[in-house]
Amino acid sequence: MQVTFGVLGAVTAWDEAGDALPLRGPKHRAVLARLVVARRRVVPVARLVADLWDEPPDNAVGTVRTFVGGLRRALEPDRPPRTPPRLLVTEGPGYALRAAAEEVDAWRFERAVSTPGDAPPSRVVPLLTEALDWWRGPAFADFGDAHWLRAERSRLTELRLHAVERRAEAQLASGAAGQAVPELDAHVAEHPWREDAWRLLALALYRSGRQADALSVLRRARGMLGEHLGVDPGPRLRRLEEDVLRQAAHLDPDAGGTADRVWERATAAYDVAVPSRAGARLESAAGLMRDLAVTGGGGLEAARRHRAAAVTAAEQLGDPELTARVIGVYDVPAVWTRCDDPEQARRLVAAAERTLRHLPPDGHDAARCRLLATIAVESRGILPTDRPATGESARPLRAARQAEEAARRLDDASLLAFALNGTFMQTFHRTGLAARRDAIGAEIVSLAARNGLPRYEVLGHLVRVQSRCALGDLTGAGRHARAADALAARHGLPLVAVFTTWFRALRTALTAPPAAALTAYDRAADRLHGSGMPGLREGLLPLARLSVAVRHGEPLPVGRHTDWGPYEPWVRPLLLAAGDRHREARAALRGLPAPPRDLLSEVLWCLVARAAVTVDDPATMLRAHAQLLPAAGEQAAGSGLLTLGPVTDHLRTLTTALERGGHLGSR
């Protein structure tokens, strides 16, 4: 159980669900507080006794140990008997609280306040706002004026005051002066001796267009400082009063300047102008998520998370037209056929279907088209694996077709590019469709180039990298990879390099010795770390390394612990067979579902075929032969990331094994 500790208010502790732990009486809490003050250092028992009592009882040491025992039971209730505690440990002559920095609110607060001074205001404001919200009252509120607390409480209080003022400074720098005024007004009322707070309040009022109020505050500051401290205002306050009187230009710098300044002022103006629950705000958020998604890494993950939240919020407002716009604006090009978050994709598809049903029957053709394209794109990789798509399972195919027809009818280039993305995602109902995908990629490239849609132009080139690899045209694939890289550099699209680097590793795997191929794949895998694409990352490097071993007749990784991710069911029979565990391999093949219908279908069927030949499983050989036959003229390289060579070679091996056993004519 993870425990967090709170001392910014009454001393308490919470479990990982956020429920308060039973810390019992005030002396138990005092021991805990004293150990927090020690900041992970050991506090001798004698020191604890002296701090807890002015006049210690006769058995004070034993009593402290009782308190410690009670705290341990509260903090680690599931710790087995006679196992050492993790949090409240005994060390040398005393005890220490070994909490991590993020597990104590005061320590987290101190770290937030220590953010570098050159951090952008857009980072500082939310960071300090969250940190200030951790305060539930005065620090260590339930221990009065205990002597062992004075220095720590004073330090934390000063940090809090500094945080309030630094946040206000960041709000002023971002152009959100009006937001800073209420908090600063309360701040100077409670702490009238803080000159910098008066200065910030006056400046915030001036930048909010309230010059008279700014002067009034400066005069009030003069009176309060004289009354409380018997001093005159310092030079900064005096200079500010003079500047306000003459309306000095530097007090309110214009909106020009750096991109950061323009962004801060624009977002601050938006916050003021647009009501917090307005539909326009949700639409804008969804549009921002679309732009954030192509930045890669944490940006892509955040975009997925916030997009789902925006769709949920839009549905809660009960406006299907708004919901359609919020869903449809996220037309982020998608080239990989396995979802990064299948559950979220399922919820988005369900929301799109509900919104289609609730839209008014007349009009809204573009919105319907975007919803249908969303269904097609987000339903990638869910076609039935071992039977034709019919009924409900054919819905993504129908949605893709309807979206494309509507986009062509509306003659809208961006709609058609999005719809073609959905069509591409639904072209995996059988193997051997690389030429069809190549034609889709070519149309996307042409359409996007004519209409200034660089992200879709990149998508078209990446689709053609995949399809040209499958068609055995590495020269053409390389040309499209270079075009994608050039567009990515021009338009700031870092995720493109993930796919083009993996393509170059595939090319190396076809032309270089195994060791060089493995090195190339290892380097390509480095691109996946932090990419925000678990649907691409999981199991891909082991599968690529396996492809090199299979093509070159190298030993397979039998018996090694390898995370094959989602590919494990189709890899396992081959590994069992390679380890002479033929009975287990046959059993695994008997219950094996067909691989997902996606960019790696041919590769996985080839692995299944190889295992079936090794253990002489005619039923699976016939099954694999039927599935691979439509791709007879292609390479098992449709992903553009890894390859098992010509599909014809695998079909020939299957045919030979089936003829040898007299099984080919039994179909």
XYZ file of C-alpha atoms in Angstrom:
667
model
C 0.000 0.000 0.000
C 1.329 3.419 -0.960
C 1.002 5.966 1.848
C 1.148 9.744 1.496
C 1.629 12.119 4.397
C 0.087 15.523 4.979
C 1.516 18.211 7.249
C 0.261 21.295 5.365
C -2.634 21.460 7.777
C -3.422 18.905 10.455
C -0.962 15.989 10.444
C -2.484 13.018 8.654
C -1.744 10.139 6.291
C -3.755 8.692 3.423
C -3.792 5.321 1.688
C -3.602 4.978 -2.087
C -7.397 5.389 -2.344
C -7.187 8.746 -0.589
C -8.748 7.545 2.660
C -7.294 8.800 5.956
C -5.383 6.198 7.966
C -6.228 5.704 11.676
C -3.249 7.365 13.368
C -4.888 7.229 16.818
C -4.049 9.874 19.438
C -2.176 13.175 19.366
C 1.087 11.655 20.641
C 1.134 9.196 17.762
C 0.695 12.115 15.371
C 3.375 14.062 17.223
C 5.880 11.229 16.676
C 4.990 11.184 12.990
C 5.277 14.973 12.730
C 8.665 14.974 14.481
C 9.972 12.361 12.033
C 8.689 14.369 9.052
C 10.528 17.428 10.393
C 13.711 15.326 10.496
C 13.430 14.769 6.709
C 14.392 11.065 6.605
C 17.134 11.464 9.219
C 17.195 9.352 12.373
C 15.672 10.926 15.494
C 17.076 9.304 18.655
C 14.517 8.000 21.143
C 15.912 10.362 23.798
C 15.269 13.315 21.467
C 11.691 12.140 20.865
C 11.091 11.883 24.616
C 12.427 15.410 25.197
C 10.301 16.826 22.358
C 7.068 15.045 23.295
C 6.966 15.914 27.011
C 7.997 18.829 29.165
C 8.077 16.357 32.045
C 8.475 12.817 30.651
C 6.604 9.954 32.396
C 8.550 7.184 34.096
C 8.332 4.776 31.148
C 8.688 7.397 28.413
C 11.017 5.280 26.241
C 8.626 2.312 26.308
C 5.721 4.624 25.588
C 7.499 6.044 22.517
C 8.063 2.498 21.288
C 4.361 1.794 21.772
C 3.525 4.886 19.703
C 5.906 3.751 16.977
C 4.362 0.268 16.955
C 0.893 1.755 16.600
C 2.037 3.972 13.741
C 3.606 1.027 11.943
C 0.367 -0.949 12.147
C -1.553 2.014 10.734
C 0.923 2.764 7.955
C 1.593 -0.831 6.858
C -1.411 -2.885 7.962
C -0.651 -5.744 5.568
C 3.010 -6.181 6.499
C 3.623 -9.837 7.429
C 4.802 -10.512 10.989
C 8.543 -10.350 11.637
C 9.264 -8.596 8.330
C 11.075 -5.244 8.537
C 8.974 -2.108 8.097
C 9.402 -0.088 4.922
C 8.325 3.355 6.108
C 8.951 3.844 9.814
C 12.292 2.134 10.387
C 14.479 1.521 13.412
C 18.041 2.619 12.902
C 20.787 2.976 15.502
C 19.485 4.833 18.569
C 16.162 5.909 17.124
C 13.670 5.996 14.289
C 13.394 7.511 10.803
C 10.551 7.994 8.323
C 11.826 6.744 4.964
C 9.096 8.322 2.861
C 9.946 9.315 -0.695
C 10.006 12.984 -1.657
C 6.658 12.777 -3.441
C 4.973 11.068 -0.490
C 5.008 14.099 1.861
C 2.982 17.134 0.802
C 5.444 19.599 2.341
C 8.359 18.062 0.455
C 6.407 18.079 -2.805
C 5.477 21.705 -2.162
C 9.093 22.686 -1.591
C 10.097 21.045 -4.863
C 7.329 22.868 -6.757
C 8.372 26.233 -5.350
C 11.997 25.558 -6.338
C 11.109 25.425 -10.045
C 13.852 27.316 -11.938
C 13.314 31.031 -12.249
C 13.480 30.911 -16.038
C 10.615 28.409 -16.324
C 7.867 29.679 -18.660
C 4.804 31.252 -16.993
C 2.576 28.666 -18.691
C 4.312 26.023 -16.568
C 4.695 28.039 -13.358
C 1.046 29.132 -12.951
C -0.603 25.665 -12.986
C 2.270 24.121 -11.031
C 2.043 26.612 -8.166
C -1.766 26.695 -8.251
C -1.812 22.942 -7.682
C 0.886 23.192 -5.000
C -0.950 25.929 -3.085
C -4.100 23.793 -3.144
C -2.255 21.208 -1.024
C -2.458 23.556 1.968
C -5.380 22.623 4.244
C -4.477 25.091 7.003
C -1.324 26.214 8.852
C 1.542 23.741 8.645
C 1.408 21.130 11.465
C -1.809 22.840 12.561
C -2.548 20.502 15.478
C 0.699 21.067 17.418
C 0.478 24.682 18.492
C 3.772 26.347 19.264
C 5.913 23.263 19.916
C 9.563 24.338 20.018
C 10.716 21.579 17.645
C 8.290 22.821 15.001
C 9.001 26.532 14.989
C 11.781 26.646 12.433
C 10.122 24.195 10.029
C 6.714 25.864 10.298
C 8.269 29.277 9.733
C 10.181 27.999 6.708
C 7.114 26.413 5.119
C 5.004 29.504 5.781
C 7.582 31.693 4.064
C 7.681 29.317 1.111
C 3.904 29.529 0.818
C 3.952 33.327 0.787
C 6.711 33.247 -1.808
C 4.670 30.807 -3.926
C 1.627 33.101 -3.908
C 3.755 36.011 -5.088
C 5.659 33.996 -7.676
C 2.420 32.680 -9.145
C 1.120 36.248 -9.388
C 4.352 37.291 -11.098
C 3.844 34.491 -13.656
C 0.221 35.510 -14.199
C 1.349 39.068 -14.902
C 4.003 37.811 -17.307
C 1.407 35.767 -19.176
C -0.983 38.688 -19.570
C -3.499 37.373 -17.014
C -3.257 40.383 -14.668
C -6.978 40.339 -13.853
C -6.752 36.796 -12.529
C -3.986 37.773 -10.113
C -5.878 40.654 -8.452
C -8.274 38.784 -6.053
C -5.585 36.484 -4.634
C -3.121 39.347 -4.191
C -5.747 41.532 -2.528
C -6.391 38.838 0.092
C -2.662 38.203 0.400
C -1.735 41.810 1.303
C -4.656 42.039 3.720
C -3.284 39.059 5.651
C 0.413 39.949 5.292
C 0.616 43.759 5.032
C 4.378 43.878 5.645
C 5.247 42.179 2.321
C 6.250 45.007 0.012
C 6.539 42.800 -3.054
C 2.928 41.718 -2.653
C 1.796 45.366 -2.663
C 3.895 46.038 -5.754
C 2.418 43.070 -7.615
C -1.146 44.016 -6.659
C -0.698 47.585 -7.869
C 0.877 46.397 -11.128
C -1.900 43.834 -11.691
C -4.536 46.550 -11.202
C -2.732 48.908 -13.582
C -2.451 46.237 -16.287
C -6.153 45.496 -15.815
C -6.939 49.108 -16.775
C -7.500 50.257 -13.168
C -4.944 53.034 -12.766
C -6.828 54.814 -9.961
C -7.132 51.580 -7.977
C -3.418 50.925 -8.497
C -2.557 54.347 -7.034
C -4.961 53.770 -4.142
C -3.237 50.481 -3.322
C 0.203 52.103 -3.372
C -0.972 54.798 -0.964
C -2.579 52.173 1.258
C 0.711 50.277 1.262
C 2.525 53.401 2.418
C 0.070 53.772 5.316
C 0.150 50.082 6.327
C 3.957 49.873 6.267
C 4.192 52.974 8.401
C 1.561 51.687 10.828
C 2.917 48.130 11.207
C 6.654 48.611 10.794
C 7.220 52.327 11.159
C 9.063 52.459 7.804
C 8.535 54.164 4.464
C 8.024 52.135 1.275
C 11.193 50.833 -0.334
C 12.599 52.109 -3.637
C 10.694 49.625 -5.840
C 7.308 50.721 -4.458
C 8.216 54.388 -4.679
C 9.420 53.976 -8.265
C 6.253 52.078 -9.234
C 4.073 54.903 -7.869
C 5.978 57.405 -10.009
C 5.687 55.185 -13.079
C 1.925 54.734 -12.601
C 1.422 58.490 -12.286
C 3.229 59.120 -15.586
C 1.840 55.941 -17.263
C 5.296 54.638 -18.090
C 5.293 52.500 -21.243
C 7.262 49.663 -19.657
C 4.471 48.953 -17.130
C 2.294 47.377 -19.824
C 4.425 45.938 -22.618
C 2.555 45.501 -25.884
C 1.334 42.160 -27.128
C 4.219 41.808 -29.567
C 7.458 40.033 -28.868
C 8.334 36.389 -28.536
C 6.053 33.555 -29.535
C 5.807 32.580 -25.868
C 4.534 36.056 -24.944
C 1.996 36.042 -27.773
C 0.783 32.592 -26.690
C 0.485 33.550 -23.026
C -1.473 36.720 -23.773
C -3.744 35.052 -26.307
C -4.629 32.178 -23.967
C -5.182 34.592 -21.087
C -7.552 36.654 -23.235
C -9.365 33.468 -24.275
C -9.794 32.417 -20.642
C -11.426 35.734 -19.844
C -13.582 35.988 -22.970
C -14.937 32.444 -23.278
C -17.177 31.067 -20.486
C -15.639 28.065 -18.780
C -18.405 25.651 -19.902
C -18.952 27.052 -23.374
C -19.087 24.607 -26.267
C -16.546 26.759 -28.054
C -14.044 25.932 -25.322
C -14.542 22.195 -25.858
C -14.120 22.565 -29.609
C -10.957 24.585 -29.112
C -9.604 21.995 -26.672
C -10.236 19.200 -29.177
C -8.448 21.207 -31.860
C -5.475 21.706 -29.552
C -5.408 17.972 -28.872
C -5.239 17.340 -32.623
C -2.128 19.515 -32.819
C -0.672 18.034 -29.634
C -1.040 14.461 -30.909
C 1.573 14.881 -33.646
C 4.243 16.129 -31.222
C 4.896 12.571 -30.027
C 5.685 11.081 -26.627
C 3.831 12.642 -23.743
C 2.010 14.926 -26.160
C 0.376 12.018 -27.954
C -0.607 10.316 -24.709
C -2.004 13.565 -23.287
C -3.893 14.208 -26.522
C -5.614 10.822 -26.326
C -6.536 11.359 -22.686
C -7.847 14.902 -23.076
C -9.634 14.105 -26.312
C -11.673 11.413 -24.567
C -12.487 13.842 -21.748
C -13.607 16.499 -24.250
C -15.928 14.038 -25.992
C -17.447 12.972 -22.674
C -17.967 16.598 -21.643
C -19.580 17.411 -24.985
C -22.017 14.494 -24.648
C -22.928 15.635 -21.143
C -24.013 19.010 -22.549
C -26.659 17.155 -24.570
C -25.842 18.894 -27.873
C -25.232 16.283 -30.615
C -24.085 18.897 -33.137
C -21.416 20.116 -30.710
C -20.419 16.526 -29.920
C -20.081 15.779 -33.622
C -17.746 18.747 -34.042
C -15.664 17.797 -30.990
C -15.284 14.204 -32.225
C -14.722 15.100 -35.858
C -12.150 17.854 -35.394
C -9.603 15.262 -34.209
C -8.643 14.101 -37.707
C -5.123 13.019 -36.783
C -3.618 10.845 -39.556
C -3.135 7.230 -38.477
C -0.776 4.822 -40.241
C -0.414 1.940 -37.752
C -3.177 -0.636 -37.634
C -3.040 -1.589 -33.975
C -4.667 0.734 -31.421
C -2.591 2.334 -28.679
C -5.606 2.263 -26.338
C -8.264 -0.228 -27.542
C -10.694 0.521 -24.701
C -10.613 4.239 -25.380
C -11.059 3.584 -29.100
C -14.117 1.461 -28.311
C -15.626 4.292 -26.248
C -14.947 6.836 -29.001
C -16.591 4.634 -31.615
C -19.621 4.197 -29.340
C -19.822 7.977 -28.820
C -19.620 8.550 -32.586
C -22.411 6.027 -33.185
C -24.629 7.660 -30.541
C -23.975 11.081 -32.013
C -24.894 9.869 -35.517
C -28.239 8.631 -34.178
C -28.969 11.897 -32.368
C -28.049 14.340 -35.140
C -31.042 16.010 -36.818
C -32.037 14.080 -39.959
C -31.518 17.016 -42.338
C -28.153 18.572 -43.108
C -24.911 18.089 -41.170
C -23.442 16.032 -44.032
C -19.858 17.046 -43.243
C -20.318 16.213 -39.557
C -21.745 12.800 -40.448
C -18.826 12.181 -42.781
C -16.307 12.955 -40.042
C -18.124 10.707 -37.567
C -18.143 7.834 -40.069
C -14.443 8.346 -40.804
C -13.754 8.367 -37.059
C -15.549 5.026 -36.713
C -13.472 3.581 -39.558
C -10.144 4.840 -38.208
C -10.760 3.997 -34.554
C -12.082 0.508 -35.447
C -8.732 -0.531 -36.922
C -7.605 -4.039 -36.218
C -11.007 -5.371 -35.096
C -12.155 -7.167 -38.252
C -13.082 -10.797 -37.506
C -9.969 -12.900 -37.970
C -11.354 -16.211 -39.206
C -14.569 -15.421 -41.091
C -15.923 -12.803 -43.493
C -17.068 -9.545 -41.931
C -20.870 -9.540 -41.795
C -23.562 -7.810 -39.751
C -22.204 -5.775 -36.877
C -18.609 -6.803 -37.593
C -18.885 -5.218 -41.066
C -19.872 -1.850 -39.620
C -16.343 -0.323 -39.864
C -16.160 -1.376 -43.534
C -19.522 0.247 -44.267
C -18.553 3.367 -42.302
C -15.348 3.731 -44.326
C -17.216 3.355 -47.621
C -19.966 5.795 -46.593
C -17.439 8.377 -45.362
C -15.480 8.230 -48.610
C -18.633 8.520 -50.736
C -19.849 11.504 -48.704
C -16.486 13.275 -48.851
C -16.310 12.884 -52.648
C -19.875 14.158 -52.975
C -19.093 17.199 -50.798
C -15.865 17.866 -52.727
C -14.023 18.660 -49.480
C -10.305 17.868 -49.629
C -9.661 17.625 -45.880
C -12.767 15.459 -45.432
C -11.684 13.168 -48.250
C -8.177 12.808 -46.816
C -9.661 11.810 -43.441
C -12.109 9.419 -45.103
C -9.338 7.810 -47.175
C -7.444 7.256 -43.916
C -10.459 5.281 -42.715
C -10.593 3.362 -46.009
C -6.913 2.460 -45.613
C -7.537 1.164 -42.098
C -10.256 -1.145 -43.403
C -8.269 -2.710 -46.297
C -7.114 -5.718 -44.314
C -10.079 -8.065 -44.773
C -7.674 -10.422 -46.557
C -3.972 -10.664 -47.272
C -2.411 -9.497 -50.526
C -3.963 -6.020 -50.760
C -0.741 -4.019 -50.930
C -1.552 -2.690 -54.423
C -4.917 -1.391 -53.171
C -3.225 0.390 -50.262
C -0.583 1.793 -52.587
C -3.323 3.369 -54.696
C -4.910 4.879 -51.569
C -1.542 6.267 -50.462
C -0.937 7.777 -53.913
C -4.326 9.512 -53.877
C -3.724 10.883 -50.375
C -0.311 12.262 -51.394
C -1.736 13.955 -54.501
C -4.810 15.322 -52.726
C -2.831 16.626 -49.746
C -0.110 18.236 -51.864
C -2.706 20.090 -53.962
C -4.637 21.350 -50.944
C -1.929 22.181 -48.412
C -2.512 19.273 -46.011
C 1.060 18.384 -44.984
C 0.149 15.901 -42.270
C -1.920 13.874 -44.713
C 0.780 14.189 -47.340
C 3.115 12.534 -44.816
C 0.483 9.843 -44.168
C 0.245 9.088 -47.888
C 4.016 8.715 -48.182
C 4.165 6.392 -45.154
C 1.340 4.254 -46.575
C 3.349 3.989 -49.776
C 6.487 3.040 -47.829
C 4.515 0.111 -46.423
C 2.896 -0.901 -49.694
C 6.058 -0.589 -51.798
C 7.867 -2.804 -49.276
C 5.126 -5.394 -49.679
C 5.383 -5.098 -53.463
C 9.159 -5.597 -53.330
C 10.047 -2.062 -54.449
C 12.600 -0.910 -51.864
C 13.781 1.897 -54.132
C 10.286 3.363 -54.317
C 9.779 2.852 -50.585
C 13.024 4.736 -49.913
C 11.895 7.621 -52.098
C 8.659 7.958 -50.111
C 10.539 7.684 -46.796
C 12.775 10.588 -47.815
C 9.745 12.663 -48.833
C 8.063 11.932 -45.488
C 11.217 12.932 -43.578
C 11.494 16.208 -45.503
C 7.883 17.134 -44.762
C 8.309 16.157 -41.118
C 11.346 18.406 -40.733
C 9.511 21.313 -42.351
C 6.340 20.969 -40.286
C 7.647 19.703 -36.931
C 6.337 16.108 -36.959
C 8.807 14.043 -34.887
C 6.870 10.764 -34.936
C 7.493 10.328 -38.659
C 11.117 9.399 -37.945
C 9.922 6.363 -35.974
C 8.500 4.787 -39.126
C 11.224 5.869 -41.550
C 13.982 4.656 -39.206
C 12.299 1.267 -38.927
C 11.958 1.105 -42.716
C 15.689 1.659 -43.067
C 16.285 -1.124 -40.535
C 14.105 -3.413 -42.708
C 16.191 -2.451 -45.742
C 19.370 -3.249 -43.818
C 17.878 -6.591 -42.777
C 17.415 -7.481 -46.467
C 20.876 -6.449 -47.607
C 23.270 -6.934 -44.673
C 24.482 -9.818 -42.480
C 22.381 -10.779 -39.431
C 24.555 -8.895 -36.932
C 24.153 -5.638 -38.856
C 20.411 -6.224 -39.159
C 20.056 -6.760 -35.411
C 22.058 -3.607 -34.695
C 19.832 -1.607 -37.052
C 16.689 -2.893 -35.343
C 18.078 -2.137 -31.890
C 18.739 1.444 -32.982
C 15.287 1.727 -34.503
C 13.787 0.487 -31.237
C 15.358 3.448 -29.450
C 12.956 5.636 -31.431
C 10.019 3.867 -29.805
C 10.949 4.841 -26.253
C 8.812 7.788 -25.241
C 6.966 7.789 -28.576
C 3.583 7.415 -26.882
C 2.658 4.522 -29.209
C 2.328 1.326 -27.158
C 0.309 -0.287 -29.966
C 3.415 -0.059 -32.138
C 6.083 -0.576 -29.471
C 4.894 -3.651 -27.585
C 6.545 -6.809 -28.873
C 7.878 -5.202 -32.068
C 11.625 -5.445 -31.416
C 11.514 -9.144 -30.405
C 9.417 -9.852 -33.510
C 11.929 -8.011 -35.704
C 14.840 -9.917 -34.177
C 12.935 -13.167 -34.707
C 12.394 -12.272 -38.369
C 16.159 -11.928 -38.833
C 16.776 -15.306 -37.202
C 14.107 -17.031 -39.316
C 15.330 -15.561 -42.614
C 18.981 -16.435 -41.958
C 18.435 -19.819 -40.333
C 19.835 -18.567 -37.036
C 18.899 -20.243 -33.720
C 15.551 -19.048 -32.405
C 15.296 -17.608 -28.844
C 13.972 -20.854 -27.392
C 13.628 -20.889 -23.617
C 14.483 -17.218 -23.174
C 12.159 -14.877 -21.366
C 11.037 -12.448 -24.055
C 8.066 -10.106 -23.984
C 6.366 -10.822 -27.297
C 3.503 -8.483 -26.461
C 0.370 -9.078 -28.548
C 2.233 -11.413 -30.958
C 2.931 -14.155 -28.413
C 0.131 -16.593 -29.470
C 1.472 -16.797 -33.059
C 5.137 -16.915 -32.064
C 4.812 -19.565 -29.346
C 4.142 -22.607 -31.602
C 7.287 -21.881 -33.629
C 9.419 -21.527 -30.496
C 8.005 -24.756 -29.067
C 8.713 -26.551 -32.329
C 12.257 -25.160 -32.472
C 12.782 -26.508 -28.951
C 11.679 -30.031 -30.006
C 8.473 -29.724 -27.991
C 6.350 -30.858 -30.922
C 3.386 -32.127 -28.937
C 3.007 -28.781 -27.170
C 3.459 -26.956 -30.469
C 0.667 -29.005 -32.099
C -1.608 -28.281 -29.142
C -0.864 -24.556 -29.435
C -1.614 -24.659 -33.182
C -4.885 -26.534 -32.690
C -6.479 -23.792 -30.615
C -4.792 -20.888 -32.391
C -7.036 -18.071 -33.611
C -6.193 -16.357 -36.882
C -3.870 -13.368 -36.493
C -5.464 -9.922 -36.484
C -6.142 -8.571 -39.962
C -3.589 -5.802 -40.034
C -0.154 -4.848 -41.366
C 1.485 -7.878 -39.754
C -1.025 -10.510 -40.891
C 1.276 -11.984 -43.548
C 4.260 -12.101 -41.160
C 2.289 -13.904 -38.444
C 0.754 -16.378 -40.920
C 4.256 -17.143 -42.221
C 5.436 -17.898 -38.673
C 2.391 -20.127 -38.099
C 3.055 -21.892 -41.424
C 6.674 -22.560 -40.504
C 5.635 -24.043 -37.141
C 2.973 -26.221 -38.793
C 5.484 -27.593 -41.316
C 8.010 -28.317 -38.547
C 5.542 -30.403 -36.507
C 3.671 -31.810 -39.554
C 0.255 -30.311 -38.757
C -1.638 -30.603 -42.082
C -4.792 -28.828 -40.887
C -2.865 -25.712 -39.920
C -0.730 -25.949 -43.070
C -3.876 -25.937 -45.220
C -5.280 -23.052 -43.214
C -2.091 -20.979 -43.569
C -1.833 -21.817 -47.273
C -5.361 -20.523 -47.903
C -4.697 -17.316 -46.018
C -1.336 -16.596 -47.682
C -2.307 -17.529 -51.242
C -3.826 -14.069 -52.084
C -0.434 -12.523 -51.197
C 1.542 -14.887 -53.431
C 3.061 -12.017 -55.405
C 4.042 -9.961 -52.360
C 6.741 -9.792 -49.723
C 5.853 -10.500 -46.074
C 6.896 -6.915 -45.409
C 3.659 -4.934 -45.573
C 4.344 -3.221 -42.268
C 7.332 -1.434 -43.735
C 9.112 -2.296 -40.471
C 10.223 -5.935 -40.726
C 10.154 -8.740 -43.289
C 10.097 -12.509 -43.701
C 10.902 -12.354 -47.396
C 8.717 -13.404 -50.357
C 5.387 -14.961 -49.432
C 5.893 -17.321 -52.388
C 8.798 -18.984 -50.546
C 6.545 -19.785 -47.605
C 3.782 -21.029 -49.904
C 6.273 -23.266 -51.713
C 7.399 -24.783 -48.402
C 3.765 -25.379 -47.435
C 2.931 -26.924 -50.805
C 5.907 -29.279 -50.653
C 5.010 -30.442 -47.117
C 1.333 -30.916 -48.012
C 2.113 -32.845 -51.191
C 4.600 -35.015 -49.350
C 1.863 -35.975 -46.883
C -0.795 -36.299 -49.575
C -2.896 -33.540 -48.036
C -3.065 -30.862 -50.702
C -5.808 -32.549 -52.685
C -7.948 -33.089 -49.575
C -9.239 -29.530 -49.588
